Structure formats: C-alpha cells, structure tokens
Tab-separated table of C-alpha atoms in Angstrom:
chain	number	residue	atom	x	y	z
A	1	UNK	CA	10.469	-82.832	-23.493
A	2	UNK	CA	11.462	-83.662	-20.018
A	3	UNK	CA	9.030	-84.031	-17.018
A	4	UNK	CA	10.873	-80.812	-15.528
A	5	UNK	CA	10.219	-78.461	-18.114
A	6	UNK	CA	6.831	-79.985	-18.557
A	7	UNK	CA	6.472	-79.311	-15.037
A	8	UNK	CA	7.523	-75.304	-15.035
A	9	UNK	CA	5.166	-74.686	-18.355
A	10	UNK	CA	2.063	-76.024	-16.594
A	11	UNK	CA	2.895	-74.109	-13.704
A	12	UNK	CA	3.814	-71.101	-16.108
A	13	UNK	CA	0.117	-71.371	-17.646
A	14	UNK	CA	-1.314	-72.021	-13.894
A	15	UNK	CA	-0.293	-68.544	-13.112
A	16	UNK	CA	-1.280	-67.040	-16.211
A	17	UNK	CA	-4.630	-68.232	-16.064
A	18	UNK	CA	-5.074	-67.778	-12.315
A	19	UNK	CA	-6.174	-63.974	-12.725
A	20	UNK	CA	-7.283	-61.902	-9.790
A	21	UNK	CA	-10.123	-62.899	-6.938
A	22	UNK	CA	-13.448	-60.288	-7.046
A	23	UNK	CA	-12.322	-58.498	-4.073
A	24	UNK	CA	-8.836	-57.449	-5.880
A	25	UNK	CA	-10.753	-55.972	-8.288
A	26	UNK	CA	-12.782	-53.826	-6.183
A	27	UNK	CA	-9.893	-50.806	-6.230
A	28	UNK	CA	-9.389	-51.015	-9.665
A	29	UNK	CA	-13.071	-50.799	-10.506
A	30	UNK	CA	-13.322	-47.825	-8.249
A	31	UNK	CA	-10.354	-46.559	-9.882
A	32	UNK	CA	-12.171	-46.647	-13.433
A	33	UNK	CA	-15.521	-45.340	-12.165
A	34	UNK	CA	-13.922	-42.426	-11.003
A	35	UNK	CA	-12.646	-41.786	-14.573
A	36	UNK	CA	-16.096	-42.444	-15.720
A	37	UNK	CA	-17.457	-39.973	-13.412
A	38	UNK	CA	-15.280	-37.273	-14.345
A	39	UNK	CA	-14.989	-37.583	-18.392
A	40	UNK	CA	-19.050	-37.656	-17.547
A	41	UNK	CA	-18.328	-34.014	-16.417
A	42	UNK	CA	-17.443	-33.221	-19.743
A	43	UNK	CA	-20.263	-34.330	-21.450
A	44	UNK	CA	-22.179	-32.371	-18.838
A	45	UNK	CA	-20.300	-28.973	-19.715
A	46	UNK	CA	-20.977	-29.835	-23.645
A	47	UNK	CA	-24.650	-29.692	-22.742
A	48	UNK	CA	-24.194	-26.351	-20.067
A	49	UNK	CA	-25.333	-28.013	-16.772
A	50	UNK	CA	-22.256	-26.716	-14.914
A	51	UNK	CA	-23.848	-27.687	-11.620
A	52	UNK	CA	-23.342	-31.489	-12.933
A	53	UNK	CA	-20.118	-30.795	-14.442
A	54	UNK	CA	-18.836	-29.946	-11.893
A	55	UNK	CA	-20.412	-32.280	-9.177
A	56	UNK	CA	-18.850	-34.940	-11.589
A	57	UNK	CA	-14.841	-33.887	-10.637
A	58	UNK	CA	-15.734	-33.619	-7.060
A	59	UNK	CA	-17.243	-37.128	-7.403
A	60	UNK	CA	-14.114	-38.899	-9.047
A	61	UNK	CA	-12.307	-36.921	-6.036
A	62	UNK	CA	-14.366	-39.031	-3.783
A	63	UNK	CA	-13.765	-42.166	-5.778
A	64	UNK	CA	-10.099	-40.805	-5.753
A	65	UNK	CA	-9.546	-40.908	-2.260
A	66	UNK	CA	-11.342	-44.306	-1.731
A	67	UNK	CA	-9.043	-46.785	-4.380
A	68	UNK	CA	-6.021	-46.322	-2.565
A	69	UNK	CA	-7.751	-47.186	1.167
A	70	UNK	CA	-9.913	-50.016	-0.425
A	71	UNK	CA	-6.640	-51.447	-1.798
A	72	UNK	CA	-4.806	-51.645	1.489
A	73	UNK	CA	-7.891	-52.513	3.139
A	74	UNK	CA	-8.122	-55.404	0.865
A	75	UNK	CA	-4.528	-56.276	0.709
A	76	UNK	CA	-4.888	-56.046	-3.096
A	77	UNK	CA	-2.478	-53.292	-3.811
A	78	UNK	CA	-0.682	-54.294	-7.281
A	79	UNK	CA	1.505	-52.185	-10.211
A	80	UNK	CA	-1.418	-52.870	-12.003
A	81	UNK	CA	-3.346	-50.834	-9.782
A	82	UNK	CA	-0.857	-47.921	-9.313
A	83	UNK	CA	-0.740	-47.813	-13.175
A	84	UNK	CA	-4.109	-47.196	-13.461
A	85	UNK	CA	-4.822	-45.048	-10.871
A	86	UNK	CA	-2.059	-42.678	-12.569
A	87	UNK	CA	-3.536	-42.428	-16.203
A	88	UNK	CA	-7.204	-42.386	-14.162
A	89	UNK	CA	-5.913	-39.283	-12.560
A	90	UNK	CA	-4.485	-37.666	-15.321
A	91	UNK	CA	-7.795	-38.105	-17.105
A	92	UNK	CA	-10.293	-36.773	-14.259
A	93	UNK	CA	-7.954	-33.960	-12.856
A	94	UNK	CA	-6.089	-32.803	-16.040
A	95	UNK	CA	-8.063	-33.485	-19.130
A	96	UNK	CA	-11.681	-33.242	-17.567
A	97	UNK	CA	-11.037	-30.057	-15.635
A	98	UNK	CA	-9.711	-28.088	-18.681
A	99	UNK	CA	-12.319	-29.207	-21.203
A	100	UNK	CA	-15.123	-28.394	-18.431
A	101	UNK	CA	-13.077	-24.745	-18.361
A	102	UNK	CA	-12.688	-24.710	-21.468
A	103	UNK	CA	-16.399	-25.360	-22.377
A	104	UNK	CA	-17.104	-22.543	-20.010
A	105	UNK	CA	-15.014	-19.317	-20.347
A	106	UNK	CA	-11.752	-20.396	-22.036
A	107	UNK	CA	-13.428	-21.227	-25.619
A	108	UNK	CA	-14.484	-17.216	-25.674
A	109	UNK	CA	-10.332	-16.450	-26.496
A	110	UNK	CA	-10.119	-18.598	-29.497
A	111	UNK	CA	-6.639	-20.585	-29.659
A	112	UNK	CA	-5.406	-18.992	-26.907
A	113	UNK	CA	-8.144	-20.354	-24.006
A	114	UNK	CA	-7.066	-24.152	-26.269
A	115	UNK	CA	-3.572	-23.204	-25.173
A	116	UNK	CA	-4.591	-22.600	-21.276
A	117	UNK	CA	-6.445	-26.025	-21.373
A	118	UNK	CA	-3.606	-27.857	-22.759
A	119	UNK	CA	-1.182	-26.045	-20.486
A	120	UNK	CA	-3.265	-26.866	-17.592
A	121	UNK	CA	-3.971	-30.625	-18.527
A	122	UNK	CA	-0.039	-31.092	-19.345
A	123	UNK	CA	1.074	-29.836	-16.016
A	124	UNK	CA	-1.229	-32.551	-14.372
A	125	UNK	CA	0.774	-34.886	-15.867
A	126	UNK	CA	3.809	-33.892	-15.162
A	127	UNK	CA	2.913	-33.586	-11.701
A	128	UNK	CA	1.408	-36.974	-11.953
A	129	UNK	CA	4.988	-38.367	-13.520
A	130	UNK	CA	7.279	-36.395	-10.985
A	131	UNK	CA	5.294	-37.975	-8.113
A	132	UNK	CA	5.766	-41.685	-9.271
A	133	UNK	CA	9.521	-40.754	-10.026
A	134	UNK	CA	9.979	-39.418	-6.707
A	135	UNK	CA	7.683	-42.008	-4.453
A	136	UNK	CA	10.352	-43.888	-2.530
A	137	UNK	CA	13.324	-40.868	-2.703
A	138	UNK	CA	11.752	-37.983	-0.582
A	139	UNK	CA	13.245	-37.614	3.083
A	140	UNK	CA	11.868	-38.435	6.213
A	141	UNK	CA	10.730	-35.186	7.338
A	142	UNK	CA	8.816	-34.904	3.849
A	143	UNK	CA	6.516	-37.571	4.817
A	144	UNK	CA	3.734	-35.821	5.736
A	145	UNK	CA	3.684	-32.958	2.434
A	146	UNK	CA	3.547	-33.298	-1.202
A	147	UNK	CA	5.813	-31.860	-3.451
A	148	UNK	CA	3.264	-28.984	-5.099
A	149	UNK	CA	-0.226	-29.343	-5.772
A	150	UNK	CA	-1.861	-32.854	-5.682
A	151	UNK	CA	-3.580	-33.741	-9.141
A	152	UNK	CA	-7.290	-33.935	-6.998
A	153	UNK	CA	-6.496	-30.575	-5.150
A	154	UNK	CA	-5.366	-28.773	-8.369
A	155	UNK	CA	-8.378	-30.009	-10.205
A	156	UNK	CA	-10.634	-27.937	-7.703
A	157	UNK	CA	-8.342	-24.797	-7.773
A	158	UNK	CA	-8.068	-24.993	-11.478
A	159	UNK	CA	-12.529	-24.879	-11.310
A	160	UNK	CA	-12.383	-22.150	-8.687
A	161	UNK	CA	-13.639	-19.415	-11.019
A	162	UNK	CA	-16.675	-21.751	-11.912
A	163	UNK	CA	-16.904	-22.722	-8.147
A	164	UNK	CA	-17.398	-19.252	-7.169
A	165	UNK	CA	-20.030	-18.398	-10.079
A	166	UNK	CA	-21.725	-20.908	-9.121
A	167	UNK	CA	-21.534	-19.708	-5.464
A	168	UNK	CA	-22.330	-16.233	-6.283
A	169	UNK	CA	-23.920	-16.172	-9.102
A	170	UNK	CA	-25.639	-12.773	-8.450
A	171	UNK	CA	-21.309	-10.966	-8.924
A	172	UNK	CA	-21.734	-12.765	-12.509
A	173	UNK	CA	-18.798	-14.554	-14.305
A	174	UNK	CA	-15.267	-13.087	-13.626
A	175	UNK	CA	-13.472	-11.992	-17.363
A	176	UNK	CA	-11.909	-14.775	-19.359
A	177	UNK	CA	-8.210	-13.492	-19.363
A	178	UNK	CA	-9.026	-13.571	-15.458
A	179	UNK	CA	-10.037	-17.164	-15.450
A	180	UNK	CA	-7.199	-18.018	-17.907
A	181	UNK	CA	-4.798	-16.483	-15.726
A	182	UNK	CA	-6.254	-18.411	-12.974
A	183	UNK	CA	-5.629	-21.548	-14.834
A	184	UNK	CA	-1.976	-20.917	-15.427
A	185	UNK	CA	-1.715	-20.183	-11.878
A	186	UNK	CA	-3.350	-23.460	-10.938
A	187	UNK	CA	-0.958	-25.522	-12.997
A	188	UNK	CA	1.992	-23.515	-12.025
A	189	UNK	CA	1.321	-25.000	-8.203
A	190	UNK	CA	0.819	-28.664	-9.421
A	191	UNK	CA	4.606	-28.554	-10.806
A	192	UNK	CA	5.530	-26.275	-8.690
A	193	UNK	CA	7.846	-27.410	-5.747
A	194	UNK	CA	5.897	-25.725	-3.246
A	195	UNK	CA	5.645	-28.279	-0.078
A	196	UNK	CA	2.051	-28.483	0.880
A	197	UNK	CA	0.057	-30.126	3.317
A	198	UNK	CA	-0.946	-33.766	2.727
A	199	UNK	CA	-3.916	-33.980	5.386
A	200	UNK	CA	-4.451	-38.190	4.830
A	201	UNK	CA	-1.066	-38.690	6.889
A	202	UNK	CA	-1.048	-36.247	9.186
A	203	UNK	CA	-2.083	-37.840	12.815
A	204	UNK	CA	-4.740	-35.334	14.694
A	205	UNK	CA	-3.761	-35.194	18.583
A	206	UNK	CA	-6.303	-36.765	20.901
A	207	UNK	CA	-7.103	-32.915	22.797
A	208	UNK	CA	-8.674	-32.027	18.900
A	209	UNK	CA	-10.473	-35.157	18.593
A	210	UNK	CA	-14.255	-33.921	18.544
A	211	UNK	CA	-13.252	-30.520	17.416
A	212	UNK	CA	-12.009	-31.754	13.972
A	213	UNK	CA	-14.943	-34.004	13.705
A	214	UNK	CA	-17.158	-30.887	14.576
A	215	UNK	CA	-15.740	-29.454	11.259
A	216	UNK	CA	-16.311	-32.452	9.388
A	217	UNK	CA	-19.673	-32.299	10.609
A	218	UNK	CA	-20.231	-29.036	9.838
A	219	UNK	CA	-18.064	-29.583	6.011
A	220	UNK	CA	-21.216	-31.968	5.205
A	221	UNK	CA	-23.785	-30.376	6.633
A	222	UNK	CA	-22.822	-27.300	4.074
A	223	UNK	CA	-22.143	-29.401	1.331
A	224	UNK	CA	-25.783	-30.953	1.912
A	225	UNK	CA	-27.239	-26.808	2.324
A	226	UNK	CA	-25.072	-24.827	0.595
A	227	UNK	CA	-22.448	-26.584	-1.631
A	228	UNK	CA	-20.904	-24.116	-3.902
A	229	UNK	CA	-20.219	-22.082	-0.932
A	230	UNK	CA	-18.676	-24.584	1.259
A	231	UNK	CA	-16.668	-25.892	-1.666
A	232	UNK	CA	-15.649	-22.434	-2.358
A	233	UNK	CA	-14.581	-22.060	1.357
A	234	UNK	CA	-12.802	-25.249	1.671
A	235	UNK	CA	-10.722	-24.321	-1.185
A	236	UNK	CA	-9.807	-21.021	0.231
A	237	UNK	CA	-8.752	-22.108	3.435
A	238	UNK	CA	-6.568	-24.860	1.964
A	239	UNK	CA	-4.950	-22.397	-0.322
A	240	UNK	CA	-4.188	-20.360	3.240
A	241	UNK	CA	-2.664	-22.996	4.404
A	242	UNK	CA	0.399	-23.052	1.779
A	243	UNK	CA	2.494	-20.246	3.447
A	244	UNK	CA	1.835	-22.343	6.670
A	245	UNK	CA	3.285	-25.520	5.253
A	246	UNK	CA	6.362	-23.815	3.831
A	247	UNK	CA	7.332	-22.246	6.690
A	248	UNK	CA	6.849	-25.660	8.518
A	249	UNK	CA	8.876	-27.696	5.760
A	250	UNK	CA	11.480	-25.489	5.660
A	251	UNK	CA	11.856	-26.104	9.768
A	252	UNK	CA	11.742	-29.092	9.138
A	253	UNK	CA	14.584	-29.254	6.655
A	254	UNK	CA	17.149	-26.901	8.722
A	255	UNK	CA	16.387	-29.084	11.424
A	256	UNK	CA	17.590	-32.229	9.427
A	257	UNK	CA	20.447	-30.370	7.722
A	258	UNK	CA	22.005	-29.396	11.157
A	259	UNK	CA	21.595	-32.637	12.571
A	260	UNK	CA	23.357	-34.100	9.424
A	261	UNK	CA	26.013	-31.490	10.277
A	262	UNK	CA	26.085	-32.817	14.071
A	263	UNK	CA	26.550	-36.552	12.600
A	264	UNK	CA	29.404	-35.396	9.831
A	265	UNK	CA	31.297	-33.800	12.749
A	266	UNK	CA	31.042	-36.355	15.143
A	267	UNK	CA	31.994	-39.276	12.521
A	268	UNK	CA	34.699	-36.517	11.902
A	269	UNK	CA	36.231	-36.786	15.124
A	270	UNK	CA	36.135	-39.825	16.189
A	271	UNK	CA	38.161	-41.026	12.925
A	272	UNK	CA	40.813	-38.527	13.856
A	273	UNK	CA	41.257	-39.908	16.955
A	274	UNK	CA	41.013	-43.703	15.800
A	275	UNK	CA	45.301	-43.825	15.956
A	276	UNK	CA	45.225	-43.753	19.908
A	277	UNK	CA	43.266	-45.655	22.256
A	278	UNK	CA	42.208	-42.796	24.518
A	279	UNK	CA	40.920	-40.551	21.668
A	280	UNK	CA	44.117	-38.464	21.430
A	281	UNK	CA	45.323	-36.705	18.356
A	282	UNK	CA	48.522	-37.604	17.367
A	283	UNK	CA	51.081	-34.366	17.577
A	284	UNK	CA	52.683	-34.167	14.039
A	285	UNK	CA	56.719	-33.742	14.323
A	286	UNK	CA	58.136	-30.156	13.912
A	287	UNK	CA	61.529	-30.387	11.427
C-alpha cells in the first residue's frame, strides 16, 4: 500500500471516530426529550390523568421551540439534527395527540374514532414531509408564514375539545362525532395550504415593545392561575388570526405578481429596442 492511501484511510478513520463535542449534542438531546415528554402523555391518558396528558404535549412544544434556537445558538445545526427533529415531531404532534384523543372520546365510536386518530396522525406527517420538501423553494414574501398548520400548533387545535373540558369542566364533554369532526378539521389545516402566521420571524416594531411583553406577561401569569383557560384562549385567538394572514399573503402575492409583470415588460422593451442605439423601433417595410 502506498504512503498516500495510507495517509487518506487514517484520516478516513480520524473523522469517523471524531464524533460530536457535548455542546452539539445539547439540541439533539432536547430534541429526544421532547419526544419523551410527549409519548409520556400517552401513558398518562392510558391511566386517565388528562391534566398530565395533556401538560405533556404542551411540554414537548416547549422543548419544540427550544432545539432549533439552541442549535443556532450553538452553531451545531447538522442533517442529523433536522432528521431527528422531523420523526421527533411526527411522534409528539401526530401520534401522541391522537392516541391521547383517542384514549379520551374517540375510542367510544369503535373503528371509526381508530380511523380519526390515524387520519389525524397521517396528516402530521404529511405536513411534516411537505415542509422539508418545500424548505428552500417558497418565495420571498412567504418568509414570514407557513404553508398550513405547523405540526406544534395543530397538535393543540387537534386537543382543543379536551382543552376546553378541562377549562370548563362544569359544560361537560362535547359529543364524540363532535370531537371527531374536530379532529378531521384539525388535520385538514395541517395539509391544508392555508398561509398562516409564523410568529418566531416576524420582527415586533419598537412603538409595541412593552405592550407585547405586557401580553407575555400576562400569557404566564394565566398559565401559572388559570391554565386551561389561557391555553384555551391562546388557541382561539390564533385560530382568529387565519383570515388575517390570508388576506395579508394574498397582498403580498399580487404585489409580487405585478411587480414580476413590471420586470417582464420592461426586459420586454428594452430588447425590442436593442437594434438602434437610441431605443428606436425599427419601422418594418410596407410591400
């Protein structure tokens, strides 16, 4: 063997064996501990504590929304890490979700409340799959809105039946065709191409400063007091804000469309008039 390839194999092995420092595995671990959290939710809803079941989802939410930060904080994003975080939240805001509502009301419809579960848990990943597909295609004035439902987001709409028992306990548990009806709904929006807000990249102006962390303030002061209820409400006003977003996409997109229309008629013109030097159009002869 020749020093040169002797050379490239040890460095081959060098990298194999080199593996990742303990702060690149930070995200990742935060990544699986939210799946933890949230198949944890299951076993909660096999034993009835619905309070814990669903304290479990919001909890891999949390974890959710920290991974992705803690990786770019950390420099230690990866395809690893993106893989991961994909089947983690297909897991804690597909398949934990529906068994929890399944557990719950869905089980009281025989095969058909299985159906709504599976229908519910396959649309997260198809949602989940349609995202990665799509991650470096979508526009520029798409930026700052998902394409339907985010997996976390749908998780909690998908739970909003239990949300509000558990708020209002005293109105009692809505019917089971009601909740799976629900549930169809809720997967419906995660596929659903309906542009909706996402809140982590829009920029707050500096005049709403302290009033938006006034309502974050008061968002964990009620989930300390009253949780259910402020869950309930936060839900409800993000749901209000889907006609909003539309309306503001689909600006968004005329705006783009005519000013593609500007360029294409301004390339247009100026390669009709590319024959003369002063921009004239040549005069074709009459026979």
């Amino acid at each position: 063997m020749t020093p040169d390839r002797r050379t490239k194999r040890r460095s081959r092995r060098g990298r194999r064996l080199r593996g990742l420092s303990v702060h690149g595995l930070i995200p990742n671990a935060i990544t699986v501990s939210a799946t933890c959290a949230a198949l944890t939710g299951v076993r909660f809803a096999l034993e009835q504590r619905w309070e814990f079941a669903v304290g479990a989802i919001l909890l891999a939410a949390i974890l959710d929304a920290l991974d992705g930060r803690m990786a770019r904080l950390l420099n230690a994003t990866s395809d690893f890490g993106a893989q991961l975080d994909s089947l983690s939240d297909f897991v804690a805001f597909g398949v934990s979700p529906a068994m929890i509502m399944y557990f719950w009301a869905l089980n009281g419809l025989g095969g058909f409340g299985w159906v709504i579960a599976l229908f519910f848990a396959v649309c997260a990943g198809l949602r989940l799959a349609r995202f990665n597909s799509r991650i470096d295609s979508l526009p520029s004035y798409a930026y700052n809105y998902f394409q339907g439902v985010p997996a976390p987001a749908g998780a909690g709409l998908g739970m909003l039946p239990i949300i509000f028992f558990l708020a209002f306990p005293e109105l009692g548990q809505l019917p089971a065709p009601v909740i799976a009806a629900w549930m169809v709904g809720g997967g419906l929006l995660m596929v659903s191409e309906l542009p909706t807000y996402s809140f982590k990249r829009i920029k707050v102006p500096r005049r709403f400063l302290l009033p938006s962390m006034a309502l974050v303030g008061l968002a964990v002061a009620g989930l300390a007091g009253q949780p259910w209820v402020t869950l309930f409400v936060v839900l409800a006003v993000y749901m209000a804000t889907f006609p909003i977003s539309f309306r503001s996409y689909q600006r968004l997109r005329e705006a783009a469309e005519r000013l593609q229309d500007e360029t294409d008629d301004d390339s247009g013109n100026d390669e009709s008039g590319q024959s003369n030097g002063n921009g004239a159009v040549p005069l074709r002869p009459v026979n």
